XYZ file of C-alpha atoms in Angstrom:
398
model
C 0.000 0.000 0.000
C 2.931 2.373 0.641
C 4.162 1.675 -2.911
C 0.730 2.552 -4.298
C 0.611 5.733 -2.194
C 3.824 6.899 -3.881
C 2.407 6.339 -7.385
C 1.354 9.668 -8.861
C -2.201 10.114 -10.073
C -3.572 12.786 -12.356
C -6.864 13.058 -14.220
C -9.420 15.526 -15.479
C -12.487 15.687 -13.248
C -15.393 17.946 -12.272
C -13.463 20.800 -10.755
C -10.521 18.608 -9.866
C -12.313 16.060 -7.657
C -12.035 12.386 -8.559
C -14.277 9.450 -7.692
C -12.467 6.523 -9.344
C -11.978 4.482 -6.166
C -12.358 0.974 -7.692
C -13.308 -0.726 -10.942
C -16.599 -1.931 -9.439
C -17.410 1.566 -8.199
C -16.569 3.004 -11.647
C -18.912 0.555 -13.389
C -21.751 1.346 -10.968
C -21.576 5.127 -11.359
C -20.106 5.509 -7.873
C -23.464 4.501 -6.346
C -21.797 2.643 -3.459
C -22.902 4.492 -0.306
C -25.651 1.998 0.602
C -24.815 -0.954 -1.669
C -23.426 -4.370 -0.708
C -19.837 -3.678 0.351
C -16.391 -4.535 -0.925
C -13.079 -3.189 0.487
C -13.315 -0.007 -1.632
C -16.342 0.966 0.485
C -13.772 2.619 2.774
C -13.678 5.473 0.240
C -17.464 5.709 -0.167
C -18.896 4.988 3.301
C -16.728 3.640 6.162
C -19.763 2.102 7.894
C -19.875 -0.541 5.141
C -16.669 -2.224 6.358
C -18.946 -3.914 8.890
C -20.247 -6.138 6.064
C -16.788 -7.573 5.288
C -16.088 -10.768 7.208
C -12.583 -12.064 7.842
C -9.686 -10.216 6.204
C -10.110 -8.825 2.682
C -7.873 -6.906 0.285
C -8.413 -5.068 -2.989
C -6.028 -3.109 -5.222
C -5.967 -1.765 -8.757
C -5.819 1.237 -11.033
C -7.931 3.368 -13.365
C -6.266 4.633 -16.533
C -7.659 7.880 -17.987
C -7.224 9.308 -21.501
C -8.772 12.841 -21.597
C -9.015 15.340 -24.441
C -10.463 18.824 -24.946
C -10.191 21.606 -27.560
C -10.081 25.325 -26.771
C -10.836 28.203 -29.138
C -8.995 31.378 -28.073
C -9.929 34.522 -29.993
C -10.943 32.329 -32.932
C -7.840 30.099 -32.930
C -8.338 26.425 -32.004
C -5.876 24.580 -29.750
C -6.080 20.922 -28.729
C -4.889 20.129 -25.229
C -2.015 17.654 -25.182
C -3.109 13.998 -25.130
C -1.807 12.029 -22.160
C -2.571 8.894 -20.164
C -3.024 9.366 -16.414
C -3.257 6.718 -13.695
C -5.381 6.675 -10.534
C -4.340 3.854 -8.159
C -6.205 2.395 -5.204
C -5.585 -0.211 -2.498
C -7.598 -1.373 0.532
C -7.472 -3.877 3.381
C -10.121 -4.713 5.986
C -10.266 -7.092 8.935
C -12.922 -8.237 11.379
C -12.017 -7.874 15.071
C -15.180 -9.499 16.455
C -18.868 -9.801 15.581
C -19.421 -6.046 15.921
C -16.060 -4.344 15.360
C -14.218 -3.951 12.040
C -11.071 -2.130 10.886
C -9.956 -0.995 7.459
C -7.410 1.180 5.702
C -7.387 2.521 2.168
C -5.162 4.589 -0.058
C -6.715 6.384 -3.025
C -6.762 9.734 -4.827
C -9.600 12.244 -4.341
C -8.176 15.230 -6.223
C -6.212 15.403 -9.433
C -5.880 17.390 -12.625
C -3.737 17.278 -15.738
C -4.055 20.128 -18.253
C -1.279 20.782 -20.770
C -1.238 23.027 -23.843
C 1.258 23.326 -26.730
C 4.257 25.571 -26.007
C 3.253 28.170 -28.610
C -0.457 28.466 -27.859
C -2.172 31.857 -27.639
C -2.733 31.955 -23.855
C 0.640 30.600 -22.702
C 1.202 33.780 -20.642
C -1.668 32.679 -18.409
C -1.204 28.907 -18.375
C 1.126 26.468 -20.089
C 0.361 23.421 -17.982
C -0.908 22.488 -14.549
C -0.914 19.235 -12.633
C -2.532 18.463 -9.317
C -1.727 15.175 -7.607
C -2.996 13.805 -4.328
C -2.984 10.589 -2.371
C -4.961 9.850 0.780
C -4.306 7.238 3.448
C -7.544 6.610 5.348
C -7.798 4.208 8.330
C -11.382 3.583 9.470
C -13.241 1.866 12.302
C -16.714 0.368 11.856
C -19.210 -0.739 14.512
C -22.300 -2.828 13.750
C -25.411 -3.411 15.851
C -28.122 -5.463 14.204
C -29.252 -3.754 11.000
C -27.412 -0.515 11.770
C -23.733 0.398 11.406
C -21.506 3.414 11.967
C -17.999 4.150 10.701
C -15.381 6.818 11.380
C -11.941 7.517 9.971
C -8.999 9.908 9.761
C -7.714 10.974 6.348
C -4.100 12.014 5.775
C -3.715 13.570 2.307
C -0.528 14.418 0.418
C -1.151 17.170 -2.153
C 1.172 18.362 -4.942
C 0.706 21.417 -7.197
C 2.805 22.098 -10.319
C 2.067 25.022 -12.684
C 3.952 26.351 -15.700
C 3.352 29.552 -17.629
C 5.300 31.935 -19.852
C 6.081 35.634 -19.556
C 6.767 37.210 -22.929
C 9.458 39.914 -22.917
C 9.951 41.377 -26.381
C 10.119 38.334 -28.631
C 11.330 35.963 -25.897
C 9.332 33.756 -23.535
C 10.540 33.426 -19.959
C 9.381 29.996 -18.797
C 8.163 30.020 -15.204
C 7.306 27.092 -12.983
C 5.822 26.978 -9.484
C 5.714 23.710 -7.602
C 4.864 22.910 -3.992
C 3.386 20.199 -1.837
C 1.789 19.729 1.558
C 0.107 17.203 3.818
C -3.270 17.910 5.412
C -5.689 16.009 7.621
C -9.441 15.551 7.763
C -12.175 13.324 9.177
C -14.701 11.084 7.474
C -17.647 9.107 8.736
C -20.788 7.320 7.671
C -23.875 5.356 8.626
C -25.729 2.423 7.089
C -29.179 1.036 7.837
C -30.847 -2.082 6.481
C -34.346 -0.616 6.474
C -36.141 -3.689 5.050
C -35.169 -7.065 3.626
C -34.623 -5.429 0.215
C -33.842 -1.743 0.930
C -30.756 -0.200 2.546
C -29.908 3.457 3.216
C -26.474 5.018 3.591
C -24.908 8.403 4.273
C -21.327 9.618 4.640
C -19.280 12.807 4.922
C -15.748 14.141 4.541
C -14.510 17.341 6.164
C -12.575 20.056 4.272
C -8.803 19.681 4.265
C -6.544 22.725 4.312
C -3.233 22.372 2.504
C -0.444 24.853 3.280
C 1.870 24.442 0.313
C 5.582 25.133 0.381
C 7.800 24.914 -2.682
C 9.804 26.898 -5.181
C 9.356 29.164 -8.198
C 11.944 28.713 -10.961
C 12.474 30.681 -14.172
C 14.269 29.948 -17.442
C 15.042 33.364 -18.961
C 16.055 31.941 -22.360
C 18.393 34.906 -22.845
C 15.645 37.509 -22.414
C 16.886 41.091 -21.992
C 15.793 41.746 -18.397
C 17.689 43.089 -15.354
C 19.772 40.421 -13.624
C 17.700 40.764 -10.436
C 14.458 39.870 -12.243
C 12.975 36.365 -12.583
C 15.402 34.620 -10.272
C 14.410 31.393 -8.563
C 12.908 31.827 -5.109
C 10.916 30.008 -2.484
C 7.121 30.098 -2.834
C 4.148 29.231 -0.676
C 0.385 29.205 -0.833
C -2.677 27.604 0.676
C -5.827 25.957 -0.599
C -8.822 24.494 1.241
C -9.995 21.329 -0.464
C -13.754 20.891 -0.219
C -15.708 18.685 2.118
C -18.603 16.589 0.894
C -21.705 14.674 1.959
C -23.178 11.598 0.275
C -26.590 9.975 0.489
C -27.518 6.657 -1.075
C -30.274 4.096 -1.339
C -29.912 0.504 -2.567
C -32.661 -1.918 -3.579
C -32.203 -5.678 -3.987
C -35.519 -7.130 -5.231
C -33.999 -10.655 -5.333
C -30.644 -12.378 -5.001
C -29.583 -11.452 -8.569
C -30.501 -7.786 -9.052
C -29.191 -4.740 -7.196
C -30.061 -1.118 -8.010
C -28.590 1.906 -6.213
C -28.680 5.696 -6.480
C -26.278 8.152 -4.817
C -26.229 11.939 -4.580
C -23.099 13.835 -3.516
C -22.835 17.478 -2.490
C -19.305 18.893 -2.803
C -18.657 22.217 -1.071
C -16.369 23.856 -3.640
C -17.133 27.354 -2.331
C -14.185 26.815 0.045
C -11.956 27.203 -3.033
C -12.426 30.936 -3.630
C -8.938 31.915 -4.786
C -5.532 30.568 -5.759
C -2.798 32.742 -4.249
C 0.941 32.042 -4.572
C 3.359 34.208 -2.572
C 7.044 34.537 -3.526
C 9.683 34.748 -0.802
C 11.613 37.241 -2.951
C 10.030 39.571 -5.556
C 10.436 38.151 -9.075
C 10.119 41.704 -10.455
C 9.929 44.994 -8.524
C 6.121 44.886 -8.722
C 5.539 41.099 -8.562
C 5.488 39.574 -5.095
C 2.582 37.179 -5.551
C 0.258 35.571 -8.077
C -3.489 35.732 -7.430
C -6.327 34.044 -9.310
C -9.861 34.664 -8.012
C -12.044 31.603 -8.592
C -15.296 31.880 -6.575
C -16.313 28.293 -7.332
C -19.781 27.038 -6.412
C -21.094 24.118 -4.355
C -22.417 21.428 -6.720
C -24.287 18.115 -6.880
C -23.240 14.810 -8.420
C -25.856 12.140 -9.221
C -24.850 8.523 -9.772
C -26.879 5.373 -10.444
C -25.818 1.777 -10.971
C -27.307 -1.646 -11.691
C -25.617 -4.946 -10.838
C -26.859 -8.339 -12.088
C -25.493 -11.694 -10.939
C -25.351 -13.655 -14.206
C -23.896 -16.780 -12.599
C -22.413 -17.685 -9.236
C -19.064 -16.422 -10.584
C -19.967 -13.506 -12.874
C -21.586 -10.106 -12.148
C -22.603 -7.660 -14.881
C -22.727 -3.915 -14.143
C -23.815 -0.618 -15.678
C -23.802 2.938 -14.375
C -24.580 6.559 -15.150
C -23.361 9.841 -13.603
C -24.351 13.466 -14.058
C -21.559 15.600 -12.600
C -22.059 19.361 -12.210
C -19.108 21.677 -12.826
C -18.280 24.070 -9.946
C -16.407 26.652 -12.058
C -18.073 30.077 -11.867
C -19.234 30.920 -15.437
C -18.307 34.554 -14.786
C -14.739 33.549 -13.882
C -13.699 30.925 -16.407
C -10.052 29.914 -16.580
C -7.789 27.563 -18.509
C -7.045 25.514 -15.404
C -10.287 23.534 -15.810
C -11.455 23.887 -19.442
C -14.740 22.102 -18.888
C -18.430 22.179 -18.054
C -21.016 19.723 -16.695
C -20.268 16.154 -17.686
C -22.007 12.811 -18.057
C -20.434 9.398 -17.569
C -21.649 6.086 -19.024
C -20.127 2.920 -17.575
C -20.082 -0.845 -18.074
C -18.256 -3.501 -16.123
C -17.925 -7.147 -15.188
C -16.821 -8.858 -12.007
C -15.513 -12.421 -11.788
C -15.161 -14.104 -8.406
C -14.510 -17.639 -7.234
C -13.761 -18.624 -3.667
C -11.341 -16.123 -2.089
C -10.399 -14.141 -5.225
C -12.123 -11.543 -7.377
C -11.303 -9.458 -10.447
C -13.315 -6.412 -11.568
C -13.009 -4.584 -14.894
C -14.763 -1.366 -15.966
C -14.991 0.965 -18.937
C -16.346 4.512 -18.719
C -16.976 7.090 -21.411
C -16.976 10.650 -20.056
C -18.610 13.381 -22.158
C -18.034 17.064 -21.321
C -20.543 19.732 -22.279
C -19.099 22.648 -24.277
C -18.884 26.174 -22.906
C -18.464 29.710 -24.312
C -17.320 32.743 -22.371
C -14.430 34.991 -21.437
C -11.216 34.327 -19.530
C -9.611 37.280 -17.773
C -5.872 36.999 -18.379
C -3.020 39.002 -16.905
C -3.016 41.605 -19.655
C -6.014 40.814 -21.842
C -9.504 39.343 -22.042
C -9.747 36.130 -24.074
C -12.890 35.086 -25.939
C -12.933 31.328 -25.434
C -14.905 28.263 -26.376
C -14.254 24.886 -24.767
C -15.508 22.013 -26.922
C -15.000 18.376 -27.962
C -14.125 17.365 -24.413
C -14.280 13.716 -23.450
C -12.292 10.946 -21.791
C -12.013 7.166 -21.780
C -11.466 5.424 -18.436
C -10.502 1.773 -17.979
C -10.450 0.334 -14.456
C -9.034 -2.890 -13.055
C -9.215 -4.175 -9.476
C -8.134 -7.493 -7.999
C -8.947 -8.764 -4.522
C -8.319 -11.643 -2.146
C -10.201 -12.754 0.954
C -8.326 -14.575 3.718
């Protein structure tokens, strides 16, 4: 699990939140808050670990291939095509009939946006990557048809941004990178209301990250005073949003399972991106400030699981994910809008082992508007945005 925690993960997501916690969860549209549990339930609702008897493990990865095109003042630019990975790993164990422990490592925030080196808005953004990895131990307690779970989340967060400053005919390439570790709480509840209906709810608190790093500049021979654009320490802070989830699951018989989840993510905590330089990079530049004023948003997910045989489960899911970016304050950091996800998957299990595979097509709604740059206003149109996601998880029960 420590090896997985060190594996970087980047993807394009609503805002920059990610929900790819397992291949089964991907295939079921993330509707896992009240559904029959597997070890990845640590990420969705810690109360569900109380359904996992013995000792169980699960690990895997989701591979993401995103793409989007941006029109800037009438000129079209395609974002660079890349493959990003989102790893996950979990382990749970039963202490006694009522007490259960688990630990998971997974990524909740990530972003990878990269543009060609000569594109029109390079003075505002050349590339940005956000990477995170959480380690989340949880404790679950069960009493009859009711269960509670609580956990502590330790999250490593890394921010890396590049942009150019044009002086005359020369671009000065700037890069700011920093990282931090923050802590938060998570918890959940689960109730088997009837023989066929279960209800679940969970929450995660906001996590503040106080970033420390460095700003570096490649002057490329630009004619500027020697005291300008020298490397210096840099710092900033960002409050990553908390969230609440609610879910209902229905199992009409021993083959079918249908579940619906709604998630509220409190993105209004991310109101600005401010980077402070330890030493001025020019006489008038001591910090970089981008006002965001993002909005709280909903995410709706639904999933159907069908047990085809004693060894094979078939799955399908759908998600409508609302974009938190303020339409009056668009930026190139997240060139996107609301999105819909369509998923299919299969699970194969026999005795102690299981393998889950998923495929998801993510479609991003286009958006027109203006981006306020450092020295100009850009007329922009984001379009042709989509992504393909392939997930794989493998598990073993002891």
